[in-house]
Amino acid sequence: MKKFASLFLLILWSSIAVAQGLSDKEKEILNRVDANHAEALQFLETNVNINSGTMNFDGVRMVGENYMEAYDKLGFETSWISQDEVNRAGHFFAEQQGSQGKKLLLIGHLDTVFEEDSPFQEYEVLNDSVAAGPGVNDMKAGNVMILYALKALKEAGAIPDAQIIVALTGDEEKAGSPISKSRKDLVEAAKRSDVALGFETASGFSYATVARRASYSWKLEVTGKQAHSSGIFSENTGAGSAYEASRILNRFYEELQEENLTYNVGVIIGGNEVDYDDETIRGTVSGKTNIVPKKTIAHGGIRFLTQEQGDRAFQKMKGIANENLPQTSAKITFYEGGYPPMEPTEGNMQLLEILSEASRDMGLGKVEAYDPAKRGAADISFVANYVDGLDGLGAMGRGAHSPQETINLDTYKELTKRAALLIYRLTQK
Ligand SMILES: [Zn+2]
């Protein structure tokens, strides 16, 4: 009986712990989000109506200037980081110094995939619940969410001594090369932080992203012996580069498939004379139906969840490429210039739990981890090695990267409040 009673008490205690509710300070923060919401939507519209396609440097800078003005008003130290060196517009950073609680890095991007020649240029409210616009969801509304969450926190006097860095990159959709230069400032900010929060578009009201897959590229170069086709398969002529490339790719297809690992052949080109450019992903080829082809190139991408999974796949692909058919040879190269993985670490899961608890305390239900296989890589991937991270905290919407891109206005205010509450609670830990 005693055992039963203590078990009952434990259950009661844990349900109280789960629904601890909101403190007066937290209620004040959420009220400030309410009070500023119309202004936030106006700021969103203003910024969506400025074209900031990645290669429209003036437009990216103009959106950056709007943020600079807004963060200056909030009392943050602001800076524009030129990216002339990598032929991009630059990044906007804002920082408040402090020492209380977790040190936070809040990540957004100023650019969109819609360049100046796109027909999709304007913000348009379609009805009470939906607005359309280029980059409205990916991720201008996310940037606005960061600003108005922080504005509410500042107005409520809730974060007087917290270190917060806001990083809005200017080239997320088409990062400047090399990455070591274009992401240097982001990585340095992460090294001074404990937690990174990414405000890329939300995958639903009840989901956040604790992991993102890495994205690398690979190139397979196969060489065969040029000879008259009548001799193909003979000891002297062998299989030719086309059969050998087919063998390798087919074995990739048959033997590598596993959860969270995908690998795509983007381009394949083969024949006798092959001229292929990795950068532009274009080539020319010539051959004859009666010549065994000398050269075949396949160029593709590979995505994986953990470095261990990636390394294992690289090894297996190399092994398959080395078991050559007669009179052929093959070489596979992996290019690590892409996005590293954001692995589903314990620390990331703890952040998700804090978000989920904040959500329940607001009466919005729990938040769960989104399937990483369904999300692409993002800027948070570059800092995942240095901090705990959570992404997908931005606005909900549809059709990112398409002319049908929209934002869901019904959930936007609640998501902004939830983000503000998450930021606040992290600065109290
Ligand atoms: Zn984005």
Coordinates of C-alpha atoms and ligand atoms in Angstrom, one line a residue:
M1 CA 0.0 0.0 0.0
K2 CA 2.8 2.4 0.9
K3 CA 4.6 1.5 -2.3
F4 CA 1.4 2.2 -4.2
A5 CA 1.0 5.5 -2.5
S6 CA 4.5 6.7 -3.3
L7 CA 4.1 5.6 -6.9
F8 CA 0.9 7.6 -7.0
L9 CA 2.7 10.6 -5.6
L10 CA 5.5 10.2 -8.1
I11 CA 3.0 10.2 -11.0
L12 CA 1.2 13.2 -9.5
W13 CA 4.5 15.1 -9.0
S14 CA 5.7 14.4 -12.6
S15 CA 2.4 15.6 -14.0
I16 CA 2.7 18.8 -12.0
A17 CA 6.3 19.2 -13.3
V18 CA 5.1 18.8 -16.8
A19 CA 2.4 21.4 -16.5
Q20 CA 4.2 24.0 -14.5
G21 CA 2.5 26.8 -16.5
L22 CA 3.7 30.2 -17.2
S23 CA 5.3 32.7 -14.8
D24 CA 4.2 36.3 -14.6
K25 CA 7.3 37.3 -16.5
E26 CA 6.6 34.8 -19.2
K27 CA 3.1 36.0 -19.6
E28 CA 4.4 39.5 -20.0
I29 CA 6.7 38.3 -22.7
L30 CA 3.9 36.7 -24.6
N31 CA 1.7 39.8 -24.2
R32 CA 4.5 41.8 -25.8
V33 CA 4.5 39.5 -28.8
D34 CA 0.7 40.1 -29.1
A35 CA 1.1 43.8 -28.8
N36 CA 3.8 43.9 -31.6
H37 CA 2.2 41.4 -34.0
A38 CA 0.7 43.9 -36.5
E39 CA 4.0 45.7 -36.7
A40 CA 5.8 42.3 -37.2
L41 CA 3.5 41.5 -40.2
Q42 CA 4.1 45.0 -41.6
F43 CA 7.9 44.5 -41.3
L44 CA 7.6 41.1 -43.0
E45 CA 5.7 42.6 -45.9
T46 CA 8.2 45.4 -46.3
N47 CA 11.1 42.9 -46.5
V48 CA 9.4 40.4 -48.8
N49 CA 8.8 43.3 -51.2
I50 CA 12.5 43.9 -51.5
N51 CA 13.9 41.3 -53.9
S52 CA 16.9 39.6 -52.2
G53 CA 17.7 36.8 -54.5
T54 CA 21.2 35.5 -53.4
M55 CA 22.9 37.2 -56.4
N56 CA 21.0 40.5 -56.0
F57 CA 23.6 42.0 -53.7
D58 CA 21.9 45.4 -53.4
G59 CA 18.7 43.7 -52.4
V60 CA 20.3 41.5 -49.8
R61 CA 22.1 44.5 -48.4
M62 CA 18.9 46.5 -48.3
V63 CA 17.1 43.8 -46.3
G64 CA 20.1 43.7 -44.1
E65 CA 19.9 47.4 -43.5
N66 CA 16.3 47.1 -42.3
Y67 CA 17.5 44.6 -39.7
M68 CA 20.4 46.7 -38.7
E69 CA 18.1 49.6 -38.0
A70 CA 15.7 47.4 -36.0
Y71 CA 18.5 45.7 -33.9
D72 CA 20.2 49.1 -33.3
K73 CA 16.9 50.2 -31.8
L74 CA 16.9 47.2 -29.5
G75 CA 20.3 48.1 -28.3
F76 CA 22.2 45.3 -30.0
E77 CA 25.7 45.8 -31.5
T78 CA 25.2 45.4 -35.2
S79 CA 27.6 44.7 -38.1
W80 CA 27.6 44.0 -41.8
I81 CA 30.2 41.4 -42.8
S82 CA 31.3 41.9 -46.3
Q83 CA 31.6 38.8 -48.5
D84 CA 33.2 40.4 -51.6
E85 CA 36.0 37.8 -51.4
V86 CA 33.6 35.0 -52.2
N87 CA 31.4 37.1 -54.5
R88 CA 28.3 37.3 -52.2
A89 CA 26.5 40.2 -50.7
G90 CA 27.5 39.7 -47.0
H91 CA 26.0 38.7 -43.7
F92 CA 24.2 40.7 -41.0
F93 CA 25.2 40.0 -37.4
A94 CA 23.7 41.5 -34.2
E95 CA 25.0 40.8 -30.7
Q96 CA 24.1 41.5 -27.1
Q97 CA 26.7 40.7 -24.5
G98 CA 26.0 39.0 -21.2
S99 CA 26.7 36.1 -19.0
Q100 CA 23.4 34.7 -17.8
G101 CA 22.2 31.3 -18.8
K102 CA 22.9 29.6 -22.1
K103 CA 24.7 31.7 -24.7
L104 CA 22.5 31.7 -27.8
L105 CA 23.2 31.9 -31.6
L106 CA 20.0 32.6 -33.6
I107 CA 20.3 31.8 -37.3
G108 CA 18.4 33.1 -40.3
H109 CA 19.2 34.1 -43.9
L110 CA 18.4 37.3 -45.8
D111 CA 18.5 35.8 -49.3
T112 CA 15.9 33.9 -51.3
V113 CA 16.0 31.7 -54.4
F114 CA 14.0 34.3 -56.3
E115 CA 16.4 36.5 -58.3
E116 CA 15.5 39.8 -59.9
D117 CA 14.3 38.1 -63.1
S118 CA 11.8 36.0 -61.3
P119 CA 8.1 36.9 -62.0
F120 CA 7.4 36.2 -58.3
Q121 CA 8.2 39.5 -56.5
E122 CA 5.4 40.6 -54.2
Y123 CA 3.8 39.9 -50.8
E124 CA 0.1 39.3 -51.2
V125 CA -2.4 38.4 -48.5
L126 CA -4.5 35.7 -50.0
N127 CA -7.0 35.4 -47.2
D128 CA -7.2 35.7 -43.4
S129 CA -4.9 32.6 -43.0
V130 CA -2.5 32.8 -45.9
A131 CA -0.1 35.2 -47.5
A132 CA 2.1 34.5 -50.5
G133 CA 5.5 36.0 -51.4
P134 CA 9.0 35.2 -52.6
G135 CA 10.9 33.9 -49.6
V136 CA 8.0 34.6 -47.2
N137 CA 8.4 31.1 -45.7
D138 CA 12.0 30.4 -46.5
M139 CA 12.8 32.3 -44.5
K140 CA 11.9 36.0 -44.2
A141 CA 9.1 35.2 -41.7
G142 CA 11.7 33.2 -39.7
N143 CA 14.0 36.3 -39.6
V144 CA 11.1 38.5 -38.5
M145 CA 10.2 35.9 -35.8
I146 CA 13.7 36.1 -34.3
L147 CA 13.5 39.9 -34.2
Y148 CA 10.0 40.1 -32.7
A149 CA 10.7 37.4 -30.1
L150 CA 13.8 39.4 -29.0
K151 CA 11.9 42.6 -29.1
A152 CA 9.2 41.2 -26.8
L153 CA 11.9 39.8 -24.5
K154 CA 13.7 43.2 -24.4
E155 CA 10.5 45.1 -23.7
A156 CA 9.6 42.7 -20.9
G157 CA 13.1 43.3 -19.4
A158 CA 13.6 39.5 -19.6
I159 CA 17.1 39.2 -21.0
P160 CA 19.2 42.0 -19.6
D161 CA 22.3 39.9 -19.1
A162 CA 22.1 37.2 -21.7
Q163 CA 24.6 36.7 -24.5
I164 CA 22.7 36.5 -27.8
I165 CA 24.1 36.6 -31.3
V166 CA 21.8 36.9 -34.3
A167 CA 23.3 35.7 -37.6
L168 CA 21.4 36.4 -40.8
T169 CA 23.6 35.1 -43.7
G170 CA 23.3 36.6 -47.1
D171 CA 23.9 33.5 -49.2
E172 CA 22.2 30.4 -47.6
E173 CA 20.5 29.4 -50.8
K174 CA 23.8 29.5 -52.8
A175 CA 26.7 29.7 -50.3
G176 CA 29.8 31.5 -51.4
S177 CA 32.8 29.3 -52.1
P178 CA 34.9 28.2 -50.3
I179 CA 32.7 27.4 -47.4
S180 CA 35.6 27.9 -45.0
K181 CA 35.4 31.6 -45.9
S182 CA 31.7 32.1 -46.4
R183 CA 30.8 30.4 -43.1
K184 CA 33.8 31.5 -41.1
D185 CA 31.9 34.2 -39.0
L186 CA 29.0 31.8 -38.4
V187 CA 31.3 29.1 -37.1
E188 CA 33.2 31.7 -34.9
A189 CA 30.0 32.9 -33.4
A190 CA 29.0 29.3 -32.6
K191 CA 32.3 28.7 -30.9
R192 CA 31.4 31.5 -28.5
S193 CA 27.9 30.1 -27.9
D194 CA 26.2 27.1 -26.2
V195 CA 23.1 26.7 -28.3
A196 CA 22.1 27.4 -31.9
L197 CA 18.5 27.9 -32.9
G198 CA 17.6 27.8 -36.6
F199 CA 14.5 29.6 -37.8
E200 CA 14.2 27.8 -41.1
T201 CA 10.6 27.0 -42.0
A202 CA 8.8 24.8 -39.6
S203 CA 7.8 21.2 -40.6
G204 CA 4.5 21.5 -38.8
F205 CA 3.3 23.0 -35.5
S206 CA 4.3 20.0 -33.5
Y207 CA 7.7 19.3 -35.0
A208 CA 11.2 20.7 -34.7
T209 CA 14.4 19.5 -36.4
V210 CA 17.1 17.9 -34.2
A211 CA 19.1 16.5 -37.1
R212 CA 19.9 17.3 -40.6
R213 CA 21.7 15.1 -43.1
A214 CA 25.0 16.0 -44.5
S215 CA 25.2 16.7 -48.2
Y216 CA 28.4 15.9 -50.2
S217 CA 29.1 15.2 -53.8
W218 CA 31.0 12.4 -55.5
K219 CA 32.5 11.7 -58.9
L220 CA 33.2 8.3 -60.5
E221 CA 35.7 8.2 -63.3
V222 CA 35.9 4.9 -65.2
T223 CA 38.5 4.1 -67.9
G224 CA 38.3 1.2 -70.4
K225 CA 40.4 0.1 -73.3
Q226 CA 39.5 1.7 -76.6
A227 CA 39.1 -1.0 -79.2
H228 CA 36.9 -2.3 -82.0
S229 CA 33.5 -3.4 -80.7
S230 CA 33.8 -6.8 -82.2
G231 CA 36.3 -7.7 -79.5
I232 CA 34.3 -6.6 -76.6
F233 CA 34.3 -9.1 -73.7
S234 CA 37.5 -10.8 -75.0
E235 CA 40.5 -11.0 -72.8
N236 CA 42.4 -8.4 -74.7
T237 CA 39.6 -5.8 -75.0
G238 CA 37.7 -6.3 -71.8
A239 CA 34.3 -4.7 -70.9
G240 CA 34.8 -1.1 -71.7
S241 CA 34.1 1.9 -69.5
A242 CA 30.3 1.9 -70.0
Y243 CA 29.7 -1.6 -68.7
E244 CA 32.1 -1.1 -65.8
A245 CA 30.3 2.2 -64.8
S246 CA 27.0 0.4 -65.1
R247 CA 28.2 -2.4 -62.9
I248 CA 29.4 0.0 -60.2
L249 CA 26.3 2.1 -60.1
N250 CA 24.0 -0.9 -60.1
R251 CA 25.9 -2.3 -57.1
F252 CA 25.5 1.0 -55.3
Y253 CA 21.8 0.7 -55.9
E254 CA 21.6 -2.9 -54.8
E255 CA 23.9 -2.9 -51.8
L256 CA 24.0 0.5 -50.1
Q257 CA 20.4 1.3 -49.3
E258 CA 19.7 2.0 -45.7
E259 CA 17.7 4.4 -43.6
N260 CA 18.8 8.1 -43.8
L261 CA 21.3 7.4 -46.6
T262 CA 20.6 8.5 -50.1
Y263 CA 22.9 8.8 -53.1
N264 CA 21.9 10.2 -56.4
V265 CA 23.6 10.0 -59.8
G266 CA 23.0 13.5 -61.2
V267 CA 24.9 13.2 -64.5
I268 CA 26.4 10.3 -66.4
I269 CA 28.4 10.8 -69.5
G270 CA 30.4 8.2 -71.4
G271 CA 31.9 7.4 -74.8
N272 CA 35.2 7.6 -76.5
E273 CA 36.1 11.3 -76.1
V274 CA 34.6 12.9 -73.0
D275 CA 35.0 16.4 -71.9
Y276 CA 33.3 17.1 -68.5
D277 CA 33.4 20.2 -66.2
D278 CA 32.6 19.5 -62.5
E279 CA 31.8 23.1 -61.8
T280 CA 29.2 23.7 -64.4
I281 CA 28.1 20.1 -64.5
R282 CA 28.2 20.1 -68.3
G283 CA 30.1 18.1 -70.8
T284 CA 30.4 16.9 -74.4
V285 CA 31.0 13.4 -75.7
S286 CA 31.6 11.5 -78.9
G287 CA 31.9 7.9 -79.8
K288 CA 30.9 5.3 -82.3
T289 CA 28.5 2.3 -82.0
N290 CA 31.4 0.1 -83.1
I291 CA 34.0 1.4 -80.6
V292 CA 34.4 0.1 -77.0
P293 CA 34.2 3.4 -75.0
K294 CA 37.3 4.6 -73.2
K295 CA 35.8 6.9 -70.6
T296 CA 32.6 7.2 -68.5
I297 CA 32.0 9.7 -65.7
A298 CA 29.1 9.7 -63.2
H299 CA 28.7 12.7 -60.9
G300 CA 26.3 12.7 -58.0
G301 CA 25.4 13.7 -54.5
I302 CA 25.2 11.7 -51.2
R303 CA 23.3 12.5 -48.0
F304 CA 23.8 10.9 -44.6
L305 CA 22.8 11.5 -41.0
T306 CA 26.0 10.8 -39.2
Q307 CA 29.7 11.0 -40.1
E308 CA 30.0 7.3 -39.2
Q309 CA 27.3 6.5 -41.7
G310 CA 28.9 8.6 -44.4
D311 CA 32.4 7.2 -43.9
R312 CA 31.0 3.7 -44.0
A313 CA 29.2 4.4 -47.3
F314 CA 32.4 6.0 -48.8
Q315 CA 34.3 2.9 -47.9
K316 CA 31.7 0.6 -49.4
M317 CA 31.5 2.6 -52.6
K318 CA 35.3 2.6 -53.0
G319 CA 35.4 -1.1 -52.5
I320 CA 32.8 -1.7 -55.2
A321 CA 34.6 0.7 -57.6
N322 CA 37.8 -1.3 -57.1
E323 CA 36.4 -4.7 -58.2
N324 CA 37.0 -3.9 -61.9
L325 CA 35.7 -5.8 -64.9
P326 CA 38.5 -6.9 -67.3
Q327 CA 40.6 -4.1 -68.8
T328 CA 38.9 -1.4 -66.9
S329 CA 39.8 0.8 -63.9
A330 CA 37.7 3.2 -61.8
K331 CA 38.3 5.9 -59.3
I332 CA 35.7 7.5 -57.0
T333 CA 36.3 10.8 -55.3
F334 CA 34.2 12.4 -52.5
Y335 CA 34.0 16.2 -52.2
E336 CA 33.8 17.3 -48.6
G337 CA 33.0 20.9 -49.5
G338 CA 29.3 20.4 -48.8
Y339 CA 27.2 20.4 -45.7
P340 CA 28.4 18.4 -42.7
P341 CA 25.8 16.4 -40.8
M342 CA 23.8 17.8 -37.9
E343 CA 23.6 14.6 -35.8
P344 CA 20.7 13.8 -33.5
T345 CA 22.7 14.3 -30.3
E346 CA 21.6 14.0 -26.7
G347 CA 22.0 17.8 -26.3
N348 CA 19.7 18.4 -29.3
M349 CA 17.1 16.1 -27.8
Q350 CA 17.3 18.0 -24.5
L351 CA 16.6 21.3 -26.4
L352 CA 13.6 19.7 -28.0
E353 CA 12.4 18.7 -24.6
I354 CA 12.7 22.3 -23.4
L355 CA 10.7 23.5 -26.4
S356 CA 8.1 20.8 -26.0
E357 CA 7.6 21.7 -22.3
A358 CA 7.3 25.4 -23.2
S359 CA 4.7 24.5 -25.8
R360 CA 2.7 22.4 -23.4
D361 CA 2.9 25.2 -20.8
M362 CA 1.3 27.5 -23.4
G363 CA -1.4 24.9 -24.0
L364 CA -0.1 24.1 -27.5
G365 CA 0.7 20.5 -27.0
K366 CA 4.0 18.7 -27.3
V367 CA 6.7 19.1 -30.0
E368 CA 8.4 16.1 -31.5
A369 CA 11.5 15.4 -33.6
Y370 CA 11.0 15.6 -37.4
D371 CA 12.3 12.9 -39.6
P372 CA 15.7 14.2 -40.7
A373 CA 15.5 12.3 -44.0
K374 CA 12.7 14.7 -45.1
R375 CA 14.7 17.9 -44.6
G376 CA 17.6 19.3 -46.6
A377 CA 20.8 20.7 -45.2
A378 CA 20.9 24.2 -43.8
D379 CA 23.3 26.8 -42.2
I380 CA 22.8 25.2 -38.8
S381 CA 24.7 22.2 -40.1
F382 CA 27.9 24.2 -40.2
V383 CA 27.8 24.8 -36.4
A384 CA 26.4 21.5 -35.3
N385 CA 29.9 20.3 -34.2
Y386 CA 30.3 23.2 -31.8
V387 CA 26.9 23.6 -30.1
D388 CA 23.6 21.9 -29.3
G389 CA 21.1 22.9 -31.9
L390 CA 17.4 22.9 -32.9
D391 CA 16.1 24.0 -36.3
G392 CA 12.7 24.4 -38.0
L393 CA 11.6 27.0 -35.5
G394 CA 10.4 29.4 -38.1
A395 CA 7.0 30.0 -39.7
M396 CA 4.8 27.3 -41.2
G397 CA 3.9 27.5 -44.9
R398 CA 4.0 25.8 -48.2
G399 CA 5.8 25.7 -51.5
A400 CA 9.2 27.0 -50.4
H401 CA 11.4 27.6 -53.5
S402 CA 8.4 27.6 -55.8
P403 CA 6.2 30.5 -57.1
Q404 CA 3.4 29.2 -54.9
E405 CA 5.3 29.9 -51.7
T406 CA 3.0 30.9 -48.8
I407 CA 3.0 31.4 -45.1
N408 CA 0.4 30.3 -42.7
L409 CA -0.7 33.4 -40.8
D410 CA -2.9 31.5 -38.2
T411 CA 0.0 29.9 -36.5
Y412 CA 2.6 32.6 -36.9
K413 CA 2.0 34.6 -33.8
E414 CA 1.8 31.5 -31.6
L415 CA 5.1 30.2 -33.1
T416 CA 6.7 33.6 -32.4
K417 CA 5.5 33.4 -28.8
R418 CA 6.8 29.9 -28.4
A419 CA 10.2 30.9 -29.8
A420 CA 10.3 33.8 -27.3
L421 CA 9.5 31.5 -24.4
L422 CA 12.2 29.0 -25.5
I423 CA 14.8 31.8 -25.8
Y424 CA 13.8 33.1 -22.4
R425 CA 14.0 29.7 -20.7
L426 CA 17.3 28.9 -22.2
T427 CA 18.7 32.2 -20.8
Q428 CA 17.5 31.1 -17.3
K429 CA 19.4 27.8 -17.4
Ligands
ZN1 ZN 16.1 28.6 -46.0

